[in-house]
GROMACS .gro file of C-alpha atoms in nm:
model
  445
    1MET     CA    1   9.781  -3.838  -7.562
    2LYS     CA    2   9.953  -3.789  -7.228
    3VAL     CA    3   9.791  -3.483  -7.070
    4HIS     CA    4   9.853  -3.308  -6.738
    5LEU     CA    5   9.596  -3.068  -6.590
    6ILE     CA    6   9.724  -2.795  -6.358
    7ALA     CA    7   9.436  -2.697  -6.124
    8ILE     CA    8   9.240  -3.014  -6.199
    9GLY     CA    9   9.004  -2.950  -5.907
   10GLY     CA   10   8.818  -2.674  -6.089
   11SER     CA   11   8.455  -2.720  -6.191
   12VAL     CA   12   8.522  -2.743  -6.564
   13MET     CA   13   8.882  -2.864  -6.533
   14HIS     CA   14   8.795  -3.185  -6.348
   15ASN     CA   15   8.518  -3.255  -6.599
   16LEU     CA   16   8.767  -3.204  -6.882
   17GLY     CA   17   8.999  -3.453  -6.714
   18LEU     CA   18   8.716  -3.707  -6.685
   19ALA     CA   19   8.622  -3.654  -7.052
   20LEU     CA   20   8.979  -3.702  -7.168
   21LYS     CA   21   9.020  -4.022  -6.967
   22SER     CA   22   8.692  -4.160  -7.103
   23ASN     CA   23   8.833  -4.100  -7.452
   24GLY     CA   24   9.133  -4.319  -7.372
   25HIS     CA   25   9.396  -4.054  -7.298
   26LYS     CA   26   9.646  -4.085  -7.013
   27VAL     CA   27   9.555  -3.808  -6.769
   28THR     CA   28   9.731  -3.672  -6.460
   29GLY     CA   29   9.655  -3.362  -6.257
   30SER     CA   30   9.742  -3.142  -5.962
   31ASP     CA   31   9.590  -2.875  -5.741
   32ASP     CA   32   9.648  -2.705  -5.407
   33GLU     CA   33   9.285  -2.759  -5.302
   34ILE     CA   34   9.019  -3.002  -5.423
   35TYR     CA   35   8.667  -3.014  -5.281
   36ASP     CA   36   8.360  -3.225  -5.350
   37PRO     CA   37   8.204  -3.303  -5.586
   38ALA     CA   38   8.531  -3.280  -5.786
   39LYS     CA   39   8.727  -3.474  -5.523
   40SER     CA   40   8.491  -3.773  -5.519
   41ARG     CA   41   8.450  -3.781  -5.895
   42LEU     CA   42   8.827  -3.764  -5.959
   43SER     CA   43   8.888  -4.033  -5.698
   44ALA     CA   44   8.631  -4.266  -5.854
   45ALA     CA   45   8.801  -4.222  -6.193
   46GLY     CA   46   9.151  -4.276  -6.053
   47LEU     CA   47   9.251  -3.918  -6.130
   48LEU     CA   48   9.276  -3.773  -5.779
   49PRO     CA   49   9.639  -3.657  -5.724
   50ASP     CA   50   9.828  -3.867  -5.470
   51GLN     CA   51   9.932  -3.544  -5.295
   52ILE     CA   52   9.764  -3.205  -5.273
   53GLY     CA   53   9.990  -2.922  -5.388
   54TRP     CA   54  10.222  -2.844  -5.676
   55ASN     CA   55  10.517  -3.063  -5.770
   56GLU     CA   56  10.730  -2.984  -6.075
   57ASP     CA   57  10.835  -3.351  -6.093
   58ARG     CA   58  10.492  -3.422  -6.241
   59ILE     CA   59  10.600  -3.231  -6.552
   60HIS     CA   60  10.819  -3.418  -6.800
   61LYS     CA   61  10.909  -3.406  -7.168
   62ASP     CA   62  10.686  -3.704  -7.255
   63LEU     CA   63  10.369  -3.500  -7.198
   64ASP     CA   64  10.180  -3.417  -7.518
   65ALA     CA   65   9.989  -3.131  -7.357
   66VAL     CA   66   9.960  -2.934  -7.034
   67ILE     CA   67   9.625  -2.767  -6.964
   68VAL     CA   68   9.627  -2.490  -6.705
   69GLY     CA   69   9.319  -2.369  -6.519
   70LYS     CA   70   9.243  -2.011  -6.413
   71HIS     CA   71   9.297  -2.101  -6.046
   72ALA     CA   72   9.672  -2.148  -6.104
   73ARG     CA   73   9.907  -1.849  -6.092
   74ALA     CA   74  10.167  -1.743  -6.345
   75ASN     CA   75  10.450  -1.842  -6.106
   76ASN     CA   76  10.310  -2.194  -6.056
   77PRO     CA   77  10.616  -2.426  -6.042
   78GLU     CA   78  10.454  -2.688  -6.265
   79LEU     CA   79  10.361  -2.426  -6.522
   80GLN     CA   80  10.711  -2.280  -6.515
   81LYS     CA   81  10.862  -2.627  -6.564
   82ALA     CA   82  10.634  -2.687  -6.862
   83GLN     CA   83  10.748  -2.356  -7.012
   84GLU     CA   84  11.113  -2.444  -6.958
   85LEU     CA   85  11.065  -2.779  -7.134
   86GLY     CA   86  10.886  -2.612  -7.424
   87LEU     CA   87  10.575  -2.827  -7.381
   88LYS     CA   88  10.248  -2.745  -7.554
   89ILE     CA   89  10.049  -2.543  -7.299
   90TYR     CA   90   9.676  -2.480  -7.330
   91SER     CA   91   9.409  -2.311  -7.125
   92PHE     CA   92   9.091  -2.519  -7.115
   93PRO     CA   93   8.915  -2.282  -7.363
   94SER     CA   94   9.206  -2.297  -7.608
   95PHE     CA   95   9.220  -2.676  -7.574
   96VAL     CA   96   8.846  -2.711  -7.638
   97ALA     CA   97   8.884  -2.477  -7.936
   98GLU     CA   98   9.170  -2.688  -8.073
   99MET     CA   99   8.963  -3.006  -8.038
  100SER     CA  100   8.667  -2.836  -8.213
  101LYS     CA  101   8.834  -2.695  -8.523
  102GLU     CA  102   8.640  -2.922  -8.757
  103LYS     CA  103   8.303  -2.885  -8.580
  104LYS     CA  104   8.020  -2.636  -8.615
  105ARG     CA  105   8.060  -2.428  -8.300
  106ILE     CA  106   7.746  -2.299  -8.125
  107VAL     CA  107   7.823  -2.053  -7.844
  108ILE     CA  108   7.591  -1.902  -7.582
  109ALA     CA  109   7.716  -1.581  -7.419
  110GLY     CA  110   7.570  -1.309  -7.196
  111SER     CA  111   7.579  -1.178  -6.841
  112HIS     CA  112   7.286  -1.396  -6.737
  113GLY     CA  113   7.100  -1.702  -6.865
  114LYS     CA  114   7.402  -1.871  -7.026
  115THR     CA  115   7.377  -2.200  -6.841
  116SER     CA  116   6.998  -2.221  -6.873
  117THR     CA  117   7.004  -2.148  -7.247
  118THR     CA  118   7.293  -2.388  -7.308
  119SER     CA  119   7.113  -2.664  -7.118
  120MET     CA  120   6.795  -2.602  -7.321
  121VAL     CA  121   6.985  -2.645  -7.648
  122MET     CA  122   7.156  -2.960  -7.520
  123HIS     CA  123   6.830  -3.107  -7.390
  124VAL     CA  124   6.651  -3.058  -7.723
  125ALA     CA  125   6.945  -3.175  -7.935
  126ARG     CA  126   6.979  -3.495  -7.735
  127LYS     CA  127   6.606  -3.576  -7.750
  128CYS     CA  128   6.608  -3.510  -8.124
  129GLY     CA  129   6.895  -3.752  -8.178
  130VAL     CA  130   7.153  -3.493  -8.283
  131LYS     CA  131   7.514  -3.598  -8.222
  132PHE     CA  132   7.702  -3.318  -8.044
  133ASP     CA  133   7.983  -3.234  -7.804
  134TYR     CA  134   7.948  -2.975  -7.531
  135LEU     CA  135   8.097  -2.754  -7.262
  136VAL     CA  136   7.854  -2.625  -6.998
  137GLY     CA  137   7.902  -2.460  -6.659
  138ALA     CA  138   7.678  -2.684  -6.448
  139GLN     CA  139   7.602  -3.051  -6.402
  140LEU     CA  140   7.288  -3.134  -6.602
  141ASP     CA  141   7.043  -3.419  -6.560
  142GLY     CA  142   7.106  -3.686  -6.820
  143PHE     CA  143   7.466  -3.583  -6.886
  144ASP     CA  144   7.751  -3.756  -6.702
  145ASN     CA  145   8.000  -3.470  -6.738
  146MET     CA  146   8.004  -3.098  -6.805
  147VAL     CA  147   8.241  -3.159  -7.098
  148GLN     CA  148   8.228  -3.402  -7.389
  149LEU     CA  149   8.473  -3.421  -7.679
  150SER     CA  150   8.423  -3.675  -7.958
  151ASP     CA  151   8.390  -3.689  -8.336
  152ALA     CA  152   8.046  -3.522  -8.328
  153PRO     CA  153   7.981  -3.259  -8.600
  154TYR     CA  154   7.853  -2.996  -8.353
  155ILE     CA  155   7.975  -2.855  -8.023
  156ILE     CA  156   7.749  -2.654  -7.791
  157ILE     CA  157   7.950  -2.419  -7.567
  158GLU     CA  158   7.858  -2.198  -7.275
  159GLY     CA  159   8.071  -1.894  -7.354
  160ASP     CA  160   8.204  -1.740  -7.035
  161GLU     CA  161   8.339  -1.382  -7.046
  162TYR     CA  162   8.569  -1.438  -6.747
  163LEU     CA  163   8.946  -1.442  -6.802
  164THR     CA  164   9.107  -1.746  -6.963
  165SER     CA  165   9.416  -1.839  -6.759
  166PRO     CA  166   9.717  -1.694  -6.575
  167LEU     CA  167   9.890  -1.668  -6.915
  168ASP     CA  168   9.594  -1.526  -7.107
  169ASP     CA  169   9.382  -1.239  -6.979
  170ARG     CA  170   9.131  -1.253  -7.264
  171PRO     CA  171   8.772  -1.371  -7.200
  172LYS     CA  172   8.723  -1.742  -7.253
  173PHE     CA  173   8.458  -1.696  -7.522
  174LEU     CA  174   8.703  -1.531  -7.762
  175HIS     CA  175   8.869  -1.868  -7.826
  176TYR     CA  176   8.571  -2.043  -7.979
  177LYS     CA  177   8.517  -1.856  -8.311
  178ALA     CA  178   8.145  -1.933  -8.318
  179HIS     CA  179   7.950  -2.030  -8.630
  180ALA     CA  180   7.624  -1.948  -8.450
  181ALA     CA  181   7.587  -1.756  -8.125
  182VAL     CA  182   7.353  -1.592  -7.875
  183ILE     CA  183   7.409  -1.300  -7.639
  184THR     CA  184   7.132  -1.305  -7.378
  185GLY     CA  185   7.206  -0.962  -7.229
  186ILE     CA  186   7.474  -0.737  -7.085
  187ALA     CA  187   7.480  -0.631  -6.721
  188TRP     CA  188   7.805  -0.538  -6.546
  189ASP     CA  189   7.967  -0.831  -6.368
  190HIS     CA  190   8.315  -0.943  -6.256
  191MET     CA  191   8.416  -0.598  -6.136
  192ASN     CA  192   8.744  -0.743  -6.006
  193VAL     CA  193   8.868  -0.794  -6.365
  194PHE     CA  194   8.644  -0.552  -6.560
  195PRO     CA  195   8.672  -0.235  -6.350
  196THR     CA  196   8.440  -0.021  -6.567
  197PHE     CA  197   8.112  -0.100  -6.737
  198GLU     CA  198   8.247   0.028  -7.069
  199PHE     CA  199   8.540  -0.215  -7.051
  200TYR     CA  200   8.299  -0.497  -6.970
  201VAL     CA  201   8.079  -0.416  -7.271
  202LYS     CA  202   8.389  -0.408  -7.492
  203GLN     CA  203   8.440  -0.782  -7.427
  204PHE     CA  204   8.107  -0.860  -7.593
  205GLN     CA  205   8.191  -0.638  -7.888
  206ASP     CA  206   8.512  -0.839  -7.925
  207PHE     CA  207   8.311  -1.160  -7.899
  208VAL     CA  208   8.087  -1.066  -8.192
  209ALA     CA  209   8.395  -0.967  -8.392
  210SER     CA  210   8.558  -1.304  -8.310
  211THR     CA  211   8.281  -1.512  -8.468
  212GLU     CA  212   8.319  -1.665  -8.812
  213GLN     CA  213   8.262  -1.428  -9.103
  214ASP     CA  214   7.923  -1.575  -9.199
  215ALA     CA  215   7.809  -1.634  -8.839
  216VAL     CA  216   7.484  -1.496  -8.704
  217VAL     CA  217   7.476  -1.363  -8.348
  218HIS     CA  218   7.123  -1.360  -8.202
  219TYR     CA  219   7.072  -1.098  -7.931
  220TYR     CA  220   6.795  -1.001  -7.692
  221GLN     CA  221   6.635  -0.700  -7.859
  222ASN     CA  222   6.522  -0.516  -7.544
  223ASP     CA  223   6.874  -0.499  -7.401
  224GLN     CA  224   6.990  -0.140  -7.454
  225GLU     CA  225   7.361  -0.223  -7.468
  226LEU     CA  226   7.309  -0.499  -7.723
  227ALA     CA  227   7.095  -0.268  -7.935
  228LYS     CA  228   7.385  -0.020  -7.937
  229LEU     CA  229   7.631  -0.297  -8.015
  230GLU     CA  230   7.430  -0.412  -8.316
  231LYS     CA  231   7.506  -0.084  -8.491
  232GLU     CA  232   7.881  -0.160  -8.482
  233PHE     CA  233   7.853  -0.453  -8.724
  234VAL     CA  234   7.743  -0.514  -9.083
  235SER     CA  235   7.371  -0.556  -9.135
  236GLY     CA  236   7.251  -0.907  -9.055
  237LYS     CA  237   7.548  -1.005  -8.838
  238MET     CA  238   7.344  -0.949  -8.522
  239GLN     CA  239   6.978  -1.052  -8.533
  240PRO     CA  240   6.726  -0.971  -8.256
  241TYR     CA  241   6.482  -1.188  -8.064
  242THR     CA  242   6.231  -1.092  -7.792
  243GLY     CA  243   6.123  -1.416  -7.623
  244PHE     CA  244   5.829  -1.651  -7.668
  245THR     CA  245   5.475  -1.535  -7.605
  246TYR     CA  246   5.357  -1.720  -7.296
  247LYS     CA  247   5.074  -1.771  -7.052
  248ASN     CA  248   5.098  -1.894  -6.692
  249LEU     CA  249   4.886  -2.203  -6.627
  250GLU     CA  250   4.834  -2.414  -6.316
  251GLU     CA  251   5.031  -2.703  -6.470
  252GLY     CA  252   5.314  -2.492  -6.618
  253THR     CA  253   5.374  -2.225  -6.880
  254GLU     CA  254   5.213  -2.234  -7.223
  255ILE     CA  255   5.439  -2.107  -7.501
  256THR     CA  256   5.342  -2.025  -7.859
  257LEU     CA  257   5.562  -2.085  -8.163
  258ARG     CA  258   5.386  -1.976  -8.477
  259GLU     CA  259   5.078  -2.207  -8.500
  260HIS     CA  260   5.206  -2.449  -8.236
  261GLN     CA  261   5.170  -2.448  -7.856
  262ALA     CA  262   5.342  -2.644  -7.582
  263ILE     CA  263   5.340  -2.647  -7.202
  264VAL     CA  264   5.678  -2.635  -7.025
  265PRO     CA  265   5.745  -2.678  -6.650
  266ILE     CA  266   5.970  -2.368  -6.623
  267PHE     CA  267   5.842  -2.013  -6.582
  268GLY     CA  268   5.938  -1.646  -6.594
  269ALA     CA  269   5.988  -1.389  -6.870
  270HIS     CA  270   6.365  -1.440  -6.860
  271ASN     CA  271   6.321  -1.813  -6.926
  272MET     CA  272   6.090  -1.739  -7.220
  273GLN     CA  273   6.368  -1.523  -7.362
  274ASN     CA  274   6.617  -1.804  -7.307
  275LEU     CA  275   6.379  -2.048  -7.476
  276GLU     CA  276   6.357  -1.844  -7.795
  277ALA     CA  277   6.736  -1.807  -7.799
  278ALA     CA  278   6.767  -2.185  -7.766
  279TYR     CA  279   6.512  -2.237  -8.042
  280LEU     CA  280   6.709  -2.016  -8.283
  281LEU     CA  281   7.027  -2.212  -8.215
  282CYS     CA  282   6.847  -2.544  -8.254
  283GLN     CA  283   6.744  -2.433  -8.601
  284THR     CA  284   7.113  -2.430  -8.698
  285MET     CA  285   7.111  -2.804  -8.623
  286GLU     CA  286   6.808  -2.850  -8.853
  287ILE     CA  287   6.564  -2.916  -8.567
  288ASN     CA  288   6.214  -2.818  -8.679
  289ASP     CA  289   5.945  -2.637  -8.476
  290LYS     CA  290   5.742  -2.943  -8.384
  291SER     CA  291   6.047  -3.141  -8.276
  292PHE     CA  292   6.171  -2.849  -8.066
  293LEU     CA  293   5.839  -2.813  -7.882
  294ASN     CA  294   5.806  -3.187  -7.823
  295ALA     CA  295   6.160  -3.204  -7.684
  296ILE     CA  296   6.140  -2.897  -7.460
  297SER     CA  297   5.808  -2.998  -7.299
  298ASP     CA  298   5.982  -3.189  -7.017
  299PHE     CA  299   6.279  -2.955  -6.966
  300ARG     CA  300   6.318  -2.871  -6.595
  301GLY     CA  301   6.636  -2.668  -6.599
  302PRO     CA  302   6.990  -2.714  -6.468
  303SER     CA  303   7.085  -2.756  -6.105
  304ARG     CA  304   7.040  -2.443  -5.891
  305ARG     CA  305   6.863  -2.252  -6.168
  306MET     CA  306   6.512  -2.201  -6.027
  307GLU     CA  307   6.544  -2.550  -5.881
  308ARG     CA  308   6.249  -2.641  -5.664
  309LEU     CA  309   6.343  -2.791  -5.328
  310GLU     CA  310   6.136  -3.108  -5.319
  311GLU     CA  311   6.202  -3.164  -4.947
  312ALA     CA  312   6.008  -2.849  -4.851
  313LYS     CA  313   5.684  -2.945  -4.676
  314ASP     CA  314   5.457  -2.648  -4.602
  315SER     CA  315   5.615  -2.394  -4.840
  316THR     CA  316   5.743  -2.359  -5.194
  317VAL     CA  317   6.121  -2.314  -5.205
  318PHE     CA  318   6.336  -2.229  -5.506
  319ILE     CA  319   6.716  -2.241  -5.503
  320ASP     CA  320   6.879  -2.026  -5.767
  321PHE     CA  321   7.235  -1.937  -5.867
  322ALA     CA  322   7.143  -1.569  -5.916
  323HIS     CA  323   7.405  -1.335  -5.774
  324ALA     CA  324   7.458  -1.043  -6.016
  325PRO     CA  325   7.202  -0.758  -5.986
  326SER     CA  326   7.031  -0.825  -6.320
  327LYS     CA  327   7.000  -1.196  -6.239
  328VAL     CA  328   6.856  -1.126  -5.894
  329LYS     CA  329   6.595  -0.885  -6.028
  330ALA     CA  330   6.490  -1.112  -6.317
  331THR     CA  331   6.462  -1.419  -6.094
  332LEU     CA  332   6.258  -1.240  -5.828
  333ASN     CA  333   6.027  -1.086  -6.090
  334ALA     CA  334   5.963  -1.434  -6.233
  335VAL     CA  335   5.856  -1.564  -5.891
  336LEU     CA  336   5.642  -1.257  -5.818
  337ASP     CA  337   5.467  -1.295  -6.154
  338ARG     CA  338   5.405  -1.667  -6.102
  339TYR     CA  339   5.290  -1.647  -5.738
  340LYS     CA  340   5.089  -1.325  -5.728
  341ASP     CA  341   4.862  -1.455  -5.451
  342LYS     CA  342   5.142  -1.578  -5.224
  343SER     CA  343   5.374  -1.412  -4.973
  344VAL     CA  344   5.726  -1.415  -5.123
  345VAL     CA  345   6.044  -1.418  -4.914
  346ALA     CA  346   6.356  -1.332  -5.116
  347CYS     CA  347   6.691  -1.419  -4.960
  348LEU     CA  348   7.023  -1.332  -5.128
  349GLU     CA  349   7.375  -1.428  -5.022
  350LEU     CA  350   7.651  -1.190  -5.132
  351HIS     CA  351   7.949  -1.410  -5.216
  352THR     CA  352   8.125  -1.298  -5.535
  353TYR     CA  353   8.404  -1.040  -5.559
  354SER     CA  354   8.171  -0.792  -5.724
  355SER     CA  355   7.881  -0.837  -5.482
  356LEU     CA  356   8.110  -0.787  -5.180
  357ASN     CA  357   8.274  -0.477  -5.327
  358LYS     CA  358   8.157  -0.149  -5.169
  359ALA     CA  359   8.188   0.031  -5.501
  360PHE     CA  360   7.966  -0.227  -5.675
  361LEU     CA  361   7.699  -0.268  -5.406
  362PRO     CA  362   7.482   0.027  -5.529
  363GLN     CA  363   7.415  -0.180  -5.844
  364TYR     CA  364   7.179  -0.384  -5.623
  365PHE     CA  365   6.951  -0.086  -5.551
  366GLU     CA  366   6.588  -0.208  -5.534
  367THR     CA  367   6.671  -0.548  -5.690
  368LEU     CA  368   6.472  -0.713  -5.409
  369LYS     CA  369   6.181  -0.470  -5.441
  370GLY     CA  370   5.844  -0.643  -5.447
  371ALA     CA  371   5.928  -0.923  -5.204
  372ASP     CA  372   5.713  -0.934  -4.891
  373GLU     CA  373   6.032  -0.994  -4.695
  374ALA     CA  374   6.382  -0.928  -4.831
  375ILE     CA  375   6.690  -1.075  -4.663
  376VAL     CA  376   7.058  -1.030  -4.745
  377LEU     CA  377   7.342  -1.241  -4.603
  378TYR     CA  378   7.715  -1.179  -4.625
  379ASP     CA  379   7.977  -1.379  -4.442
  380PRO     CA  380   8.281  -1.187  -4.305
  381HIS     CA  381   8.479  -1.509  -4.357
  382ALA     CA  382   8.425  -1.476  -4.734
  383LEU     CA  383   8.558  -1.119  -4.723
  384LYS     CA  384   8.861  -1.235  -4.530
  385MET     CA  385   8.933  -1.520  -4.772
  386LYS     CA  386   8.905  -1.280  -5.067
  387LYS     CA  387   9.118  -1.022  -4.883
  388MET     CA  388   8.851  -0.757  -4.923
  389GLU     CA  389   8.751  -0.454  -4.718
  390ARG     CA  390   8.507  -0.514  -4.437
  391LEU     CA  391   8.137  -0.432  -4.480
  392ASN     CA  392   7.883  -0.327  -4.222
  393LYS     CA  393   7.515  -0.412  -4.223
  394GLU     CA  394   7.400  -0.052  -4.247
  395GLU     CA  395   7.585   0.021  -4.571
  396VAL     CA  396   7.460  -0.304  -4.725
  397ALA     CA  397   7.100  -0.216  -4.634
  398GLU     CA  398   7.144   0.134  -4.777
  399ALA     CA  399   7.282  -0.005  -5.105
  400PHE     CA  400   6.971  -0.225  -5.147
  401GLY     CA  401   6.737   0.063  -5.077
  402GLY     CA  402   6.689   0.013  -4.706
  403ALA     CA  403   6.390  -0.225  -4.708
  404VAL     CA  404   6.600  -0.534  -4.639
  405GLN     CA  405   6.706  -0.728  -4.331
  406VAL     CA  406   7.081  -0.785  -4.334
  407PHE     CA  407   7.266  -1.070  -4.160
  408ASP     CA  408   7.644  -1.098  -4.126
  409ASP     CA  409   7.632  -1.429  -3.939
  410PRO     CA  410   7.496  -1.742  -4.115
  411SER     CA  411   7.400  -1.899  -3.782
  412GLN     CA  412   7.179  -1.602  -3.699
  413LEU     CA  413   7.013  -1.625  -4.040
  414LYS     CA  414   6.943  -1.993  -3.978
  415VAL     CA  415   6.779  -1.909  -3.645
  416HIS     CA  416   6.566  -1.648  -3.821
  417LEU     CA  417   6.461  -1.889  -4.097
  418ASP     CA  418   6.388  -2.166  -3.846
  419SER     CA  419   6.160  -1.935  -3.649
  420MET     CA  420   5.961  -1.808  -3.948
  421GLU     CA  421   5.608  -1.918  -4.024
  422LYS     CA  422   5.654  -2.101  -4.357
  423LYS     CA  423   5.311  -2.232  -4.440
  424ASP     CA  424   5.191  -2.125  -4.787
  425LYS     CA  425   5.488  -1.893  -4.842
  426VAL     CA  426   5.726  -1.892  -5.139
  427PHE     CA  427   6.097  -1.872  -5.055
  428LEU     CA  428   6.351  -1.770  -5.318
  429MET     CA  429   6.704  -1.855  -5.201
  430MET     CA  430   6.963  -1.694  -5.432
  431SER     CA  431   7.339  -1.750  -5.410
  432SER     CA  432   7.646  -1.872  -5.595
  433GLY     CA  433   7.798  -1.952  -5.255
  434PRO     CA  434   7.756  -2.205  -4.970
  435TRP     CA  435   7.512  -2.011  -4.748
  436GLY     CA  436   7.777  -2.014  -4.475
  437GLY     CA  437   7.718  -2.385  -4.427
  438ILE     CA  438   7.339  -2.360  -4.377
  439ASN     CA  439   7.166  -2.681  -4.487
  440LEU     CA  440   6.859  -2.549  -4.669
  441LYS     CA  441   6.699  -2.893  -4.685
  442GLU     CA  442   6.701  -2.909  -4.305
  443VAL     CA  443   6.566  -2.553  -4.271
  444PHE     CA  444   6.264  -2.620  -4.489
  445ALA     CA  445   6.202  -2.986  -4.402
   0.00000   0.00000   0.00000
């Protein structure tokens, strides 16, 4: 096929382009901004556009498909040209769905834990020799791309609830029509597109309804919203799980699966919940208990999900993608439970639309409670780029419950971190953003 990707610089979009080229398709792309690692990876594959920006001359009638990313707008000149020519236009979720019509589709959804659970399933399936395709939201060790499309009988998909494209305002996960699925939990996120919690919950109700008729949707039983949702569907459609029984050990976490035990290097109650969800999905690929435990015993997690900073000398430092309130609280609680005899410093950068929204900030109330020192950073530059209302440090501190130190200048936070006594402390650095350019490896070296 001849395929053109509009907004090829996106995290998933550039990986889709790389996957298509590796399958022998002729791929072109465009974007108005491309940053590393996408820029370097596209360049190495010969897919980096010769000019940054949109150019309708790139669109012609010989194209078999145009795939448009969420970053593009509805008035994008290339998109408009494709519409005028009557070309086949896909979003990346609809394209992946089209390429997966004959596969058994396994989809992981939820407000938190999607990437971790998806990576667990992929890790086990690969070690057990299962042939599968995938779509995941982070770069994983052992996998060259975040997307793979082949003739495999299964596809493992991280099901994102965010909107599909400028032409389709449905959540991405509605495209996949899962045969087997997980919902890890529901906690309000993406306030910029789901302005009320009720509207946000409705997306997950639609997701369950979108699955194949005989599909089973596994859900975390202790999530109140999921427990309510279960009552909306025929008996057996949604089946609960609670998480593996576990015990913290010096060398890792011991988990129990019926009569079997295994030690895994990850920790935290939320990860034990993710592990059981992954186990249930692996069963749909006919992976037995012993094989699952053997495979998961060396799983260390995806990048920036409780990733330990190896360069840290005198302290223990974890870098985590947590940004939504429920994610922040669960991640901090995992560290507090694991390091009960240590002083824990929790540092959170507010970077997303929701986290920088004054109306949403109260959702963070006491999410950093329990840390010996709690720090919050927000960068006025991020507010300006997102065209959002200014914040002040006092209202941020009040939203968190007051017992936090707030910085609105990354350079001042770096000075503070540099001056801190770090020996024998545990630092939890949580953000989906760039820390205002702070090099954490240098800070903790």
